[in-house]
Amino acid sequence: MTAYARSERRLLADLLLSLGPDQPTLCEGWTTRDLAAHLVVRDRRPDASAGILLPPLHGHGERVRLAKASQPYEKVISELRTPPWWSPVSNPLLDEVTNVVEFFVHHEDARRAQPSWEPRSLSPGEETALWKAVRMTAKLALRRARLSVEIRSEGFGSLTVGPAPIATLSGNPGEIALFLTGRKDAARVDITGDAARLRDASLGL
């Protein structure tokens, strides 16, 4: 079994610890402390993380996240490193399915909000894992935005979501994953066709 989710989790925890609790991230309004607390709550509090998808529970989820963020930063990072075995999203059976994109994207949220960042060089295996996830992410994000788009990644393949694509989105799998999860300004991608419409669309999961 691959371990890209665990690797991205470890790298992110290392980075968050080195940056400290008050640095910006690509998640609007969130510092590194906020991001770390979000991930710990996602791992350990399914009652609170449900608010991400269910608006009526958002208030409860945010209160739990803020309470976690108020704890000592080093403790929060320690919990981020070691999710419980029973976690509904990070248990050994589901970790790679649910967390490869999650931790890659949040790792880049912390990296790319800092000055002088450059894209990382990922292993072919991790790029393949991200491309597999992109195929699912693309369908969710673009259908939600009611857009028809062709997506291409050299060496990995292509897919089309919807009929009569208005644009073609090209790039490495990780960069496409960032674009489709709403990090459009930070993603190194190429767009042909109706680029303005695609860039203006509300994307994300």
Short mmCIF file of C-alpha atoms in Angstrom, two decimals:
data_model
loop_
_atom_site.label_atom_id
_atom_site.label_comp_id
_atom_site.label_asym_id
_atom_site.label_seq_id
_atom_site.Cartn_x
_atom_site.Cartn_y
_atom_site.Cartn_z
CA MET A 1 0.00 0.00 0.00
CA THR A 2 1.27 3.49 -0.84
CA ALA A 3 1.69 6.06 1.89
CA TYR A 4 1.45 9.42 0.12
CA ALA A 5 -1.23 10.68 2.51
CA ARG A 6 0.96 9.90 5.51
CA SER A 7 3.96 11.52 3.86
CA GLU A 8 2.03 14.72 3.06
CA ARG A 9 0.67 14.78 6.62
CA ARG A 10 4.19 14.53 8.06
CA LEU A 11 5.58 17.19 5.73
CA LEU A 12 2.70 19.52 6.50
CA ALA A 13 3.10 19.05 10.26
CA ASP A 14 6.82 19.78 9.96
CA LEU A 15 6.14 22.91 7.93
CA LEU A 16 3.41 24.21 10.25
CA LEU A 17 5.65 23.74 13.25
CA SER A 18 8.54 25.57 11.58
CA LEU A 19 6.31 28.43 10.42
CA GLY A 20 4.65 28.97 13.77
CA PRO A 21 0.96 29.59 14.52
CA ASP A 22 0.40 33.03 12.99
CA GLN A 23 1.48 32.76 9.36
CA PRO A 24 -0.97 33.20 6.48
CA THR A 25 -2.32 30.35 4.35
CA LEU A 26 -4.20 30.20 1.07
CA CYS A 27 -7.38 29.46 3.04
CA GLU A 28 -8.92 32.91 3.28
CA GLY A 29 -8.96 34.22 6.84
CA TRP A 30 -7.05 31.24 8.25
CA THR A 31 -3.62 31.29 9.81
CA THR A 32 -1.42 28.23 10.16
CA ARG A 33 -3.01 27.68 13.58
CA ASP A 34 -6.50 27.68 12.04
CA LEU A 35 -5.46 25.22 9.35
CA ALA A 36 -3.89 22.81 11.85
CA ALA A 37 -7.00 22.95 14.05
CA HIS A 38 -9.25 22.25 11.06
CA LEU A 39 -7.33 19.09 10.20
CA VAL A 40 -7.29 17.81 13.78
CA VAL A 41 -11.04 18.35 14.09
CA ARG A 42 -11.57 16.62 10.74
CA ASP A 43 -9.65 13.60 12.05
CA ARG A 44 -11.16 13.42 15.53
CA ARG A 45 -14.56 15.12 15.64
CA PRO A 46 -16.94 13.80 12.97
CA ASP A 47 -19.79 15.64 14.68
CA ALA A 48 -17.99 18.93 14.02
CA SER A 49 -16.46 18.20 10.62
CA ALA A 50 -19.93 17.39 9.26
CA GLY A 51 -20.50 21.14 9.24
CA ILE A 52 -18.21 21.38 6.21
CA LEU A 53 -20.90 19.69 4.13
CA LEU A 54 -24.06 20.47 6.13
CA PRO A 55 -24.69 24.21 6.57
CA PRO A 56 -26.97 23.82 9.62
CA LEU A 57 -24.04 22.25 11.50
CA HIS A 58 -21.48 24.85 10.44
CA GLY A 59 -21.78 26.89 13.62
CA HIS A 60 -21.14 23.88 15.83
CA GLY A 61 -18.17 22.85 13.71
CA GLU A 62 -16.64 26.31 13.84
CA ARG A 63 -16.98 26.48 17.63
CA VAL A 64 -15.20 23.15 17.97
CA ARG A 65 -12.46 24.26 15.57
CA LEU A 66 -11.91 27.54 17.41
CA ALA A 67 -11.70 25.69 20.72
CA LYS A 68 -9.06 23.41 19.27
CA ALA A 69 -7.17 26.37 17.80
CA SER A 70 -7.03 27.98 21.24
CA GLN A 71 -5.00 25.07 22.63
CA PRO A 72 -1.18 25.16 22.68
CA TYR A 73 0.04 25.10 19.10
CA GLU A 74 2.61 22.34 19.69
CA LYS A 75 -0.15 20.11 21.11
CA VAL A 76 -2.34 20.70 18.05
CA ILE A 77 0.54 19.83 15.71
CA SER A 78 1.27 16.67 17.72
CA GLU A 79 -2.36 15.58 17.32
CA LEU A 80 -2.17 16.37 13.60
CA ARG A 81 0.80 14.02 13.25
CA THR A 82 -0.97 11.08 14.91
CA PRO A 83 -4.63 10.65 13.96
CA PRO A 84 -6.52 8.05 15.99
CA TRP A 85 -6.90 4.60 14.46
CA TRP A 86 -10.70 4.94 14.56
CA SER A 87 -10.81 8.20 12.61
CA PRO A 88 -13.60 8.05 10.00
CA VAL A 89 -11.36 9.76 7.43
CA SER A 90 -7.84 8.79 8.48
CA ASN A 91 -8.08 5.16 9.56
CA PRO A 92 -5.65 2.74 7.89
CA LEU A 93 -8.28 1.45 5.45
CA LEU A 94 -9.38 4.83 4.10
CA ASP A 95 -6.36 7.08 4.59
CA GLU A 96 -5.06 6.96 1.02
CA VAL A 97 -8.53 7.34 -0.47
CA THR A 98 -9.64 10.31 1.61
CA ASN A 99 -6.39 12.12 2.38
CA VAL A 100 -4.00 12.19 -0.59
CA VAL A 101 -5.57 15.31 -2.09
CA GLU A 102 -6.62 16.73 1.30
CA PHE A 103 -3.10 16.83 2.70
CA PHE A 104 -1.37 17.67 -0.56
CA VAL A 105 -3.64 20.69 -1.02
CA HIS A 106 -3.36 21.88 2.58
CA HIS A 107 0.42 21.40 2.48
CA GLU A 108 0.45 23.72 -0.53
CA ASP A 109 -1.95 26.11 1.26
CA ALA A 110 0.76 26.65 3.85
CA ARG A 111 3.72 26.60 1.41
CA ARG A 112 2.32 28.87 -1.27
CA ALA A 113 1.14 31.57 1.11
CA GLN A 114 4.78 32.20 1.99
CA PRO A 115 7.16 34.31 -0.14
CA SER A 116 9.36 32.86 -2.88
CA TRP A 117 7.67 29.48 -3.11
CA GLU A 118 8.16 27.17 -6.07
CA PRO A 119 6.25 24.01 -7.02
CA ARG A 120 7.67 20.84 -5.53
CA SER A 121 8.99 17.98 -7.64
CA LEU A 122 6.72 15.05 -6.82
CA SER A 123 7.46 11.38 -7.40
CA PRO A 124 5.73 9.69 -10.36
CA GLY A 125 3.84 7.54 -7.89
CA GLU A 126 2.40 10.51 -6.02
CA GLU A 127 1.52 12.26 -9.28
CA THR A 128 -0.31 9.10 -10.35
CA ALA A 129 -2.21 8.99 -7.06
CA LEU A 130 -3.15 12.65 -7.44
CA TRP A 131 -4.29 12.12 -11.04
CA LYS A 132 -6.55 9.28 -9.93
CA ALA A 133 -8.08 11.59 -7.34
CA VAL A 134 -8.33 14.46 -9.84
CA ARG A 135 -10.58 12.37 -12.04
CA MET A 136 -13.14 12.21 -9.23
CA THR A 137 -12.54 15.76 -8.00
CA ALA A 138 -13.05 17.18 -11.48
CA LYS A 139 -16.46 15.64 -11.88
CA LEU A 140 -17.65 16.95 -8.52
CA ALA A 141 -16.20 20.44 -8.86
CA LEU A 142 -17.12 21.12 -12.49
CA ARG A 143 -20.61 19.65 -12.41
CA ARG A 144 -21.32 21.71 -9.32
CA ALA A 145 -20.17 24.79 -11.26
CA ARG A 146 -22.15 23.61 -14.33
CA LEU A 147 -19.12 23.77 -16.58
CA SER A 148 -17.99 21.46 -19.34
CA VAL A 149 -14.20 21.25 -19.43
CA GLU A 150 -11.53 18.99 -20.90
CA ILE A 151 -8.64 18.22 -18.53
CA ARG A 152 -5.25 17.06 -19.75
CA SER A 153 -2.09 16.04 -17.94
CA GLU A 154 0.86 14.96 -20.06
CA GLY A 155 1.86 11.40 -19.29
CA PHE A 156 -1.29 10.72 -17.26
CA GLY A 157 -4.19 11.12 -19.65
CA SER A 158 -7.24 13.27 -20.21
CA LEU A 159 -10.90 13.40 -19.35
CA THR A 160 -13.86 15.51 -20.31
CA VAL A 161 -16.56 16.56 -17.88
CA GLY A 162 -19.82 17.41 -19.62
CA PRO A 163 -20.61 17.92 -23.31
CA ALA A 164 -19.03 20.53 -25.61
CA PRO A 165 -16.14 21.73 -23.41
CA ILE A 166 -15.79 25.50 -23.12
CA ALA A 167 -12.09 25.23 -22.18
CA THR A 168 -9.15 22.88 -21.78
CA LEU A 169 -7.30 22.80 -18.45
CA SER A 170 -3.75 21.41 -18.59
CA GLY A 171 -1.02 20.85 -16.05
CA ASN A 172 0.56 18.41 -13.65
CA PRO A 173 -1.94 16.43 -11.54
CA GLY A 174 -1.10 18.31 -8.35
CA GLU A 175 -1.55 21.69 -10.01
CA ILE A 176 -4.89 20.63 -11.47
CA ALA A 177 -5.97 19.40 -8.02
CA LEU A 178 -5.15 22.81 -6.57
CA PHE A 179 -7.10 24.60 -9.30
CA LEU A 180 -10.18 22.42 -8.92
CA THR A 181 -10.24 22.87 -5.15
CA GLY A 182 -10.36 26.64 -5.51
CA ARG A 183 -6.65 27.59 -5.37
CA LYS A 184 -6.83 29.00 -8.88
CA ASP A 185 -4.42 31.91 -8.44
CA ALA A 186 -1.72 29.67 -6.95
CA ALA A 187 -2.04 26.77 -9.40
CA ARG A 188 0.46 26.53 -12.26
CA VAL A 189 -1.90 25.47 -15.06
CA ASP A 190 -2.59 26.38 -18.68
CA ILE A 191 -6.08 27.15 -19.96
CA THR A 192 -7.20 27.40 -23.57
CA GLY A 193 -10.68 28.35 -24.68
CA ASP A 194 -12.92 30.37 -22.37
CA ALA A 195 -10.30 30.88 -19.69
CA ALA A 196 -12.11 33.81 -18.08
CA ARG A 197 -15.27 31.82 -17.47
CA LEU A 198 -13.35 28.92 -15.96
CA ARG A 199 -11.23 31.18 -13.76
CA ASP A 200 -14.30 33.11 -12.59
CA ALA A 201 -16.24 29.97 -11.68
CA SER A 202 -16.75 29.04 -8.05
CA LEU A 203 -14.80 25.81 -7.73
CA GLY A 204 -14.19 23.61 -4.73
CA LEU A 205 -15.64 20.63 -2.90
#
